[in-house]
């Protein structure tokens, strides 16, 4: 048995737009994902989040599922356009009430709410006024953080400001794969800055509103490995790690932006010059506001091969990508999680770490016996929990693990094609069926550990 620390926080994670549906109900305003999904060609299966898992109506059933799993915590996000339909100013009481009831019921079920403020559903009106590249959007976010932390702060202690600034800036404003769909790297970099700055300010605001608050940010971190020992591959790895990981970690932990990353962007022709004129005096200090934890979303690693020299001139590959991949085409590589956690702890000393997302897409549906035998997900979950336990054994202060996701849901630009849930959702009937992985997770939580003998 691999035992976890006694107060380890076992949970699952979801996000508002991916599960709630009810996008036009009770005064909710339009979000950038409503607009983006309605734009032809943006979502693979032409779907949107207007129905999703109908969680807005079915949340009592979903809490029941979590109670059945014995979970200690639930990480969910608040839909900003439900709270402030015009982005700022007027508060929509019906929206606040929805989350307030959810929080009360979670607490009643013995499940601690862990709230993410921004998981990608910016009010469309704010995008119309310039979106994340402009500082005013950051100010609006801080006002929203103020409204929510006042409304729920008597009951919610753990807060995440932003989920995955890399995705918001690069996918949303750099390559246009996500809402709002811009392809402009200058905007992407400005976006990352607004996000980090508004994070720092929101940390201060939440702390002032909530007694014993614990506030942090969630980053999607992907460790890179050079495909060979050649200097070119080492440089490709530095470049990847810089843009993906260090660009966010370094300023958050007081080291400022890594300038090699800016040079990479200039060299690649993504931005015209190395000037970062969106940074103002004092910003870097605000961004580095100390936090209570770091949230880590881990799915896979990246193996980097240089494209600066011809393949035949490069050193032979020594690191091979395993053919074991999920439906996202992401390599299954649990060791990367241990390496990442150890690296974060030694390099940045972030205090407690939480895995705020970890999971895999496999399309497995119900068998003739009515159950969902998601063998591959069971394996993924096991090996990644082992990787967490290895990290803890190496001294990492890992305080909790949140599986992505409670339910199959709207996977952004992929629509409903990718199923990440521990619980299967039949979208025609909205029936929920706990998969074998949910049963495994239930055992793990009950034992506060992983039975390794059983796995062999
Ligand atoms: C993360 C997102 C989450 C989900 C998973 C698969 O990047 O935070 O909403 O889409 O990936």
Coordinates of C-alpha atoms and ligand atoms in Angstrom, one line a residue:
X1 CA 0.0 0.0 0.0
X2 CA 1.3 3.4 -0.9
X3 CA -0.1 5.6 1.9
X4 CA -0.7 9.4 1.4
X5 CA -0.3 12.1 4.1
X6 CA -3.3 12.1 6.5
X7 CA -4.8 15.4 5.5
X8 CA -4.2 14.9 1.7
X9 CA -7.0 16.6 -0.3
X10 CA -8.6 14.2 -2.7
X11 CA -10.8 15.8 -5.3
X12 CA -12.0 16.2 -8.8
X13 CA -12.0 19.3 -11.0
X14 CA -14.4 20.8 -13.5
X15 CA -15.0 24.2 -15.1
X16 CA -18.1 26.2 -15.6
X17 CA -18.4 26.4 -19.4
X18 CA -17.5 22.7 -19.8
X19 CA -20.3 21.3 -17.7
X20 CA -23.0 23.9 -16.7
X21 CA -25.0 24.5 -19.9
X22 CA -27.9 26.9 -19.3
X23 CA -25.9 29.7 -21.0
X24 CA -29.0 31.9 -21.4
X25 CA -30.6 31.2 -18.1
X26 CA -31.1 33.5 -15.0
X27 CA -29.5 36.6 -16.5
X28 CA -26.1 35.1 -17.5
X29 CA -24.3 37.3 -20.0
X30 CA -22.6 36.1 -23.2
X31 CA -19.0 34.8 -22.8
X32 CA -16.2 34.6 -25.4
X33 CA -16.8 30.8 -25.6
X34 CA -20.5 31.3 -26.6
X35 CA -19.4 33.6 -29.4
X36 CA -16.4 31.5 -30.5
X37 CA -18.4 28.2 -30.5
X38 CA -21.1 29.9 -32.7
X39 CA -18.4 30.9 -35.2
X40 CA -18.3 28.2 -38.0
X41 CA -15.2 26.1 -38.1
X42 CA -14.0 26.7 -34.6
X43 CA -15.3 23.6 -32.8
X44 CA -14.5 20.2 -34.3
X45 CA -17.9 18.6 -33.8
X46 CA -19.7 22.0 -34.3
X47 CA -21.0 21.8 -30.8
X48 CA -21.1 24.4 -28.0
X49 CA -21.6 24.6 -24.2
X50 CA -25.2 25.6 -24.2
X51 CA -26.3 22.2 -22.8
X52 CA -23.1 20.4 -21.9
X53 CA -23.8 18.2 -18.8
X54 CA -26.7 20.3 -17.6
X55 CA -24.8 20.7 -14.4
X56 CA -26.6 24.0 -13.8
X57 CA -29.7 22.0 -13.1
X58 CA -28.3 18.6 -12.1
X59 CA -25.7 19.7 -9.6
X60 CA -27.4 17.9 -6.7
X61 CA -26.9 14.6 -8.5
X62 CA -23.3 15.5 -9.3
X63 CA -22.6 16.3 -5.6
X64 CA -24.1 12.9 -4.8
X65 CA -21.6 11.3 -7.1
X66 CA -18.8 13.1 -5.3
X67 CA -20.1 12.0 -2.0
X68 CA -20.3 8.4 -3.2
X69 CA -16.6 8.7 -4.2
X70 CA -15.8 10.0 -0.7
X71 CA -14.1 13.1 -2.1
X72 CA -12.7 15.7 0.3
X73 CA -12.8 18.6 -2.1
X74 CA -14.3 19.8 -5.4
X75 CA -12.5 22.2 -7.7
X76 CA -15.0 24.1 -9.9
X77 CA -14.9 27.5 -11.6
X78 CA -17.3 30.4 -11.4
X79 CA -18.7 31.7 -14.7
X80 CA -17.9 35.4 -14.6
X81 CA -20.7 36.3 -17.1
X82 CA -23.2 34.8 -14.6
X83 CA -22.0 37.2 -11.9
X84 CA -21.3 40.3 -13.9
X85 CA -23.2 40.0 -17.2
X86 CA -21.8 43.3 -18.4
X87 CA -18.3 42.4 -17.3
X88 CA -18.2 44.9 -14.4
X89 CA -20.6 47.0 -12.4
X90 CA -24.0 45.4 -11.9
X91 CA -24.0 42.1 -10.0
X92 CA -26.5 39.5 -11.1
X93 CA -27.8 38.1 -7.8
X94 CA -29.2 34.9 -9.4
X95 CA -25.7 34.0 -10.6
X96 CA -24.2 34.5 -7.2
X97 CA -27.0 32.5 -5.6
X98 CA -26.3 29.5 -7.8
X99 CA -22.7 29.2 -6.5
X100 CA -23.7 30.0 -3.0
X101 CA -26.2 27.1 -3.0
X102 CA -23.6 24.8 -4.6
X103 CA -21.1 25.8 -1.8
X104 CA -23.6 25.2 0.9
X105 CA -24.5 21.8 -0.4
X106 CA -20.9 20.8 -0.9
X107 CA -20.1 21.7 2.7
X108 CA -23.2 19.8 3.8
X109 CA -21.8 16.7 2.0
X110 CA -18.5 17.2 3.7
X111 CA -16.8 18.3 0.5
X112 CA -14.6 21.4 0.6
X113 CA -15.1 23.9 -2.2
X114 CA -12.0 24.9 -4.1
X115 CA -12.9 27.8 -6.3
X116 CA -11.3 28.9 -9.6
X117 CA -12.2 32.4 -10.6
X118 CA -11.2 32.4 -14.2
X119 CA -11.4 29.2 -16.3
X120 CA -11.6 30.9 -19.7
X121 CA -15.2 32.3 -20.0
X122 CA -14.5 36.0 -20.3
X123 CA -17.6 38.2 -20.6
X124 CA -17.9 39.0 -24.3
X125 CA -18.4 42.7 -23.6
X126 CA -15.0 42.9 -22.1
X127 CA -13.5 41.2 -25.2
X128 CA -15.3 43.8 -27.3
X129 CA -13.5 46.5 -25.3
X130 CA -10.1 45.0 -26.0
X131 CA -10.0 41.7 -24.0
X132 CA -7.1 40.5 -22.0
X133 CA -4.4 42.4 -23.9
X134 CA -5.7 45.6 -22.3
X135 CA -5.1 46.4 -18.6
X136 CA -8.6 47.5 -17.9
X137 CA -9.7 43.8 -18.3
X138 CA -7.3 43.0 -15.5
X139 CA -9.0 45.7 -13.3
X140 CA -12.4 44.2 -14.1
X141 CA -11.1 40.8 -13.1
X142 CA -10.0 42.1 -9.7
X143 CA -13.4 43.7 -9.2
X144 CA -15.0 40.3 -10.0
X145 CA -12.6 38.6 -7.5
X146 CA -13.7 41.1 -4.9
X147 CA -17.4 40.4 -5.6
X148 CA -16.9 36.6 -5.4
X149 CA -14.6 36.6 -2.4
X150 CA -17.1 38.8 -0.4
X151 CA -20.0 36.6 -1.4
X152 CA -18.4 33.2 -0.7
X153 CA -15.5 34.0 1.5
X154 CA -17.3 33.1 4.8
X155 CA -17.4 29.5 3.4
X156 CA -14.7 29.1 0.7
X157 CA -11.1 29.3 2.0
X158 CA -9.2 28.0 -1.0
X159 CA -9.1 30.2 -4.2
X160 CA -7.4 29.9 -7.6
X161 CA -7.2 33.1 -9.5
X162 CA -6.5 32.0 -13.1
X163 CA -6.5 28.6 -14.7
X164 CA -3.6 28.1 -17.2
X165 CA -2.5 31.5 -18.4
X166 CA -0.5 29.8 -21.2
X167 CA -3.7 28.5 -22.8
X168 CA -5.5 31.8 -22.3
X169 CA -2.7 33.8 -23.9
X170 CA -1.2 31.5 -26.5
X171 CA -4.3 29.5 -27.7
X172 CA -6.7 32.5 -27.2
X173 CA -4.6 35.3 -28.6
X174 CA -1.5 33.8 -30.2
X175 CA -2.6 30.9 -32.5
X176 CA -6.3 31.4 -32.3
X177 CA -7.3 27.8 -31.5
X178 CA -9.3 29.0 -28.5
X179 CA -11.7 31.9 -27.8
X180 CA -11.5 34.7 -28.7
X181 CA -9.5 33.3 -31.6
X182 CA -6.9 36.0 -32.3
X183 CA -3.6 35.3 -34.1
X184 CA -1.3 38.0 -32.8
X185 CA 1.6 37.2 -30.6
X186 CA 2.0 40.8 -29.4
X187 CA -1.5 40.4 -28.0
X188 CA -0.6 37.0 -26.5
X189 CA 2.3 38.4 -24.6
X190 CA 0.3 41.4 -23.4
X191 CA -2.4 39.0 -22.3
X192 CA 0.0 36.9 -20.2
X193 CA 1.0 40.1 -18.5
X194 CA -2.5 41.3 -17.7
X195 CA -3.3 37.8 -16.4
X196 CA -0.3 37.7 -14.1
X197 CA -0.8 41.2 -12.9
X198 CA -4.5 40.7 -12.2
X199 CA -3.6 37.5 -10.4
X200 CA -1.2 39.4 -8.0
X201 CA -3.8 42.1 -7.3
X202 CA -6.6 39.5 -6.8
X203 CA -4.5 37.6 -4.3
X204 CA -4.3 40.8 -2.2
X205 CA -8.1 41.5 -2.5
X206 CA -9.1 37.9 -1.7
X207 CA -6.8 37.9 1.4
X208 CA -8.4 41.1 2.6
X209 CA -11.9 39.7 2.2
X210 CA -11.5 36.1 3.4
X211 CA -10.2 35.1 6.8
X212 CA -7.6 32.3 6.7
X213 CA -7.7 32.4 2.9
X214 CA -5.4 30.2 0.8
X215 CA -4.8 31.7 -2.6
X216 CA -2.8 30.5 -5.6
X217 CA -2.7 30.2 -9.3
X218 CA -2.9 27.1 -11.6
X219 CA -0.4 26.7 -14.4
X220 CA -0.3 24.0 -17.0
X221 CA 3.3 22.8 -16.8
X222 CA 4.8 20.5 -19.3
X223 CA 8.4 19.3 -18.7
X224 CA 10.6 19.3 -21.8
X225 CA 13.3 16.8 -22.6
X226 CA 15.8 17.1 -25.5
X227 CA 15.5 14.1 -27.9
X228 CA 19.3 13.8 -28.0
X229 CA 22.3 15.2 -26.2
X230 CA 23.1 17.6 -29.2
X231 CA 23.4 21.3 -28.4
X232 CA 20.6 22.0 -31.0
X233 CA 18.1 19.8 -29.2
X234 CA 19.2 21.3 -25.9
X235 CA 18.4 24.7 -27.3
X236 CA 15.0 23.5 -28.7
X237 CA 14.2 22.3 -25.2
X238 CA 15.3 25.6 -23.6
X239 CA 13.0 27.4 -26.1
X240 CA 10.0 25.2 -25.3
X241 CA 10.5 25.3 -21.6
X242 CA 10.9 29.0 -21.7
X243 CA 7.7 29.8 -23.5
X244 CA 5.6 27.2 -21.8
X245 CA 6.8 27.0 -18.2
X246 CA 9.4 29.7 -17.3
X247 CA 7.5 32.6 -18.9
X248 CA 4.9 32.2 -16.1
X249 CA 7.0 30.7 -13.2
X250 CA 9.8 33.1 -13.3
X251 CA 7.8 36.3 -12.8
X252 CA 5.5 34.7 -10.3
X253 CA 8.5 33.8 -8.1
X254 CA 10.1 37.2 -8.3
X255 CA 12.6 36.7 -11.1
X256 CA 11.0 38.8 -13.8
X257 CA 10.3 37.6 -17.4
X258 CA 13.0 35.4 -19.0
X259 CA 14.4 37.5 -21.7
X260 CA 15.7 34.6 -23.8
X261 CA 12.0 33.8 -24.5
X262 CA 11.4 37.3 -25.9
X263 CA 14.4 36.8 -28.1
X264 CA 13.0 33.5 -29.3
X265 CA 9.7 35.2 -30.2
X266 CA 11.6 37.9 -32.2
X267 CA 13.8 35.4 -34.0
X268 CA 10.8 33.3 -34.9
X269 CA 9.1 36.5 -36.3
X270 CA 6.2 36.3 -33.9
X271 CA 6.8 39.7 -32.5
X272 CA 8.5 42.7 -34.3
X273 CA 10.8 43.7 -31.5
X274 CA 11.9 42.8 -28.0
X275 CA 10.2 45.8 -26.3
X276 CA 7.8 44.8 -23.5
X277 CA 6.2 48.2 -23.3
X278 CA 3.1 46.8 -21.6
X279 CA 5.1 46.4 -18.4
X280 CA 4.8 49.4 -16.0
X281 CA 6.7 50.3 -12.8
X282 CA 5.7 48.1 -9.9
X283 CA 4.0 45.4 -12.0
X284 CA 6.7 42.8 -11.4
X285 CA 6.4 43.3 -7.7
X286 CA 2.7 42.8 -7.8
X287 CA 3.0 39.7 -9.9
X288 CA 5.3 38.2 -7.4
X289 CA 2.9 38.7 -4.5
X290 CA 3.5 35.6 -2.3
X291 CA 0.9 32.9 -2.7
X292 CA -0.2 30.1 -0.4
X293 CA 0.2 27.3 -2.9
X294 CA 0.9 26.5 -6.6
X295 CA -1.7 24.6 -8.6
X296 CA -0.2 22.3 -11.2
X297 CA -2.0 20.8 -14.2
X298 CA -0.1 17.9 -15.6
X299 CA -1.0 15.8 -18.6
X300 CA 2.2 14.9 -20.4
X301 CA 5.8 15.8 -21.3
X302 CA 7.3 17.2 -24.5
X303 CA 10.3 15.6 -26.3
X304 CA 12.1 18.3 -28.3
X305 CA 14.0 17.8 -31.6
X306 CA 15.6 20.8 -33.2
X307 CA 14.4 22.0 -36.6
X308 CA 17.4 24.3 -37.0
X309 CA 19.6 21.5 -38.4
X310 CA 18.7 18.7 -40.9
X311 CA 17.7 15.5 -39.2
X312 CA 20.7 13.6 -40.6
X313 CA 23.2 16.1 -39.1
X314 CA 21.6 16.0 -35.6
X315 CA 22.7 13.4 -33.1
X316 CA 20.8 10.2 -33.0
X317 CA 17.7 10.3 -30.7
X318 CA 18.3 8.9 -27.2
X319 CA 14.8 9.8 -25.9
X320 CA 11.9 8.2 -27.6
X321 CA 8.3 9.1 -27.2
X322 CA 6.3 6.1 -26.0
X323 CA 3.6 4.9 -28.4
X324 CA 1.3 4.8 -25.4
X325 CA -0.9 7.9 -26.1
X326 CA -4.3 9.1 -25.1
X327 CA -7.1 10.2 -27.5
X328 CA -5.5 13.7 -27.3
X329 CA -2.4 12.2 -28.8
X330 CA -0.6 13.1 -25.6
X331 CA 2.1 10.6 -24.5
X332 CA 1.4 8.8 -21.2
X333 CA 4.4 9.6 -19.2
X334 CA 3.9 9.5 -15.4
X335 CA 7.5 9.9 -14.5
X336 CA 7.4 13.4 -15.9
X337 CA 5.0 14.3 -13.1
X338 CA 7.4 13.2 -10.4
X339 CA 10.3 15.0 -12.1
X340 CA 8.2 18.2 -12.5
X341 CA 7.1 18.2 -8.8
X342 CA 10.6 17.7 -7.6
X343 CA 11.9 20.4 -9.9
X344 CA 9.2 22.9 -8.8
X345 CA 9.9 22.4 -5.2
X346 CA 13.7 22.7 -5.4
X347 CA 13.8 25.5 -8.0
X348 CA 10.9 27.8 -6.8
X349 CA 10.0 26.7 -3.3
X350 CA 6.3 27.5 -3.9
X351 CA 5.0 26.1 -0.6
X352 CA 2.4 23.4 -0.9
X353 CA 1.7 22.1 -4.4
X354 CA -1.7 20.8 -5.5
X355 CA -2.2 18.7 -8.7
X356 CA -5.2 20.8 -9.7
X357 CA -5.7 18.7 -12.9
X358 CA -4.5 15.4 -14.2
X359 CA -6.3 13.0 -16.4
X360 CA -6.7 11.4 -19.8
X361 CA -9.1 11.3 -22.8
X362 CA -10.3 7.8 -23.8
X363 CA -13.6 7.3 -25.5
X364 CA -14.6 4.0 -23.7
X365 CA -18.4 3.8 -23.4
X366 CA -20.7 1.3 -21.6
X367 CA -20.3 -2.4 -22.2
X368 CA -23.1 -5.0 -22.4
X369 CA -23.0 -5.3 -18.6
X370 CA -23.9 -1.6 -18.3
X371 CA -20.6 -0.6 -16.8
X372 CA -17.8 1.4 -18.3
X373 CA -14.5 -0.6 -18.2
X374 CA -12.1 2.2 -18.9
X375 CA -9.0 0.0 -18.5
X376 CA -6.6 2.6 -19.9
X377 CA -7.8 5.4 -17.6
X378 CA -7.5 3.1 -14.6
X379 CA -4.0 2.5 -15.6
X380 CA -3.3 6.2 -16.2
X381 CA -4.8 7.1 -12.8
X382 CA -2.8 4.4 -11.0
X383 CA 0.6 5.2 -12.5
X384 CA 0.1 9.0 -12.0
X385 CA -0.9 8.5 -8.4
X386 CA 2.2 6.4 -8.0
X387 CA 4.2 9.2 -9.5
X388 CA 2.7 11.6 -6.9
X389 CA 3.6 9.2 -4.1
X390 CA 7.2 8.9 -5.5
X391 CA 7.4 12.7 -5.4
X392 CA 6.1 12.8 -1.8
X393 CA 8.8 10.1 -0.9
X394 CA 11.4 12.5 -2.4
X395 CA 10.3 15.2 0.0
X396 CA 7.8 17.2 -2.2
X397 CA 5.1 19.0 -0.2
X398 CA 2.2 17.7 -2.3
X399 CA -1.1 18.6 -0.5
X400 CA -3.7 17.3 -2.8
X401 CA -4.7 15.7 -6.1
X402 CA -7.7 16.7 -8.3
X403 CA -8.6 14.3 -11.1
X404 CA -9.7 15.9 -14.4
X405 CA -12.5 15.4 -14.6
X406 CA -15.6 14.5 -12.7
X407 CA -17.7 14.1 -15.9
X408 CA -17.1 13.7 -19.6
X409 CA -17.7 17.3 -20.8
X410 CA -17.2 19.9 -23.5
X411 CA -13.5 19.7 -24.4
X412 CA -13.2 23.2 -25.9
X413 CA -12.2 23.2 -29.6
X414 CA -12.7 19.4 -29.7
X415 CA -16.3 19.6 -28.5
X416 CA -17.7 16.4 -27.0
X417 CA -15.3 14.2 -29.0
X418 CA -12.9 13.8 -26.1
X419 CA -14.0 12.1 -22.9
X420 CA -12.0 12.9 -19.8
X421 CA -14.5 11.9 -17.1
X422 CA -14.3 9.5 -14.3
X423 CA -18.0 9.4 -14.8
X424 CA -19.5 8.7 -18.2
X425 CA -22.1 11.1 -19.6
X426 CA -24.7 9.9 -22.1
X427 CA -25.4 13.2 -23.7
X428 CA -28.7 12.1 -25.2
X429 CA -30.2 11.3 -21.8
X430 CA -27.8 13.0 -19.4
X431 CA -27.4 9.7 -17.6
X432 CA -24.2 9.5 -15.5
X433 CA -22.4 6.2 -15.1
X434 CA -19.3 6.0 -12.9
X435 CA -16.6 4.3 -14.9
X436 CA -14.2 1.7 -13.4
X437 CA -11.7 4.6 -12.8
X438 CA -14.3 6.2 -10.5
X439 CA -14.6 3.0 -8.6
X440 CA -10.8 2.8 -8.3
X441 CA -10.6 6.4 -7.2
X442 CA -13.3 5.7 -4.6
X443 CA -11.1 2.9 -3.1
X444 CA -8.0 5.1 -3.2
X445 CA -9.8 7.9 -1.3
X446 CA -11.3 5.4 1.2
X447 CA -7.8 3.9 2.0
X448 CA -6.0 7.2 1.6
X449 CA -3.6 5.2 -0.4
X450 CA -3.0 3.1 -3.5
X451 CA -3.0 -0.7 -3.3
X452 CA 0.0 -1.6 -5.4
X453 CA -0.3 -5.4 -4.9
X454 CA -3.7 -5.3 -6.4
X455 CA -2.3 -3.5 -9.5
X456 CA 0.3 -6.2 -10.2
Ligands
LIG1 C1 -6.8 21.8 -19.4 C2 -8.0 22.6 -19.1 C3 -9.2 21.8 -18.8 C4 -9.4 20.7 -19.8 C5 -8.1 19.8 -19.7 C6 -8.2 18.6 -20.6 O1 -5.9 22.5 -20.2 O2 -7.7 23.4 -18.0 O3 -10.3 22.7 -18.9 O4 -9.7 21.1 -21.0 O5 -7.0 20.6 -20.2

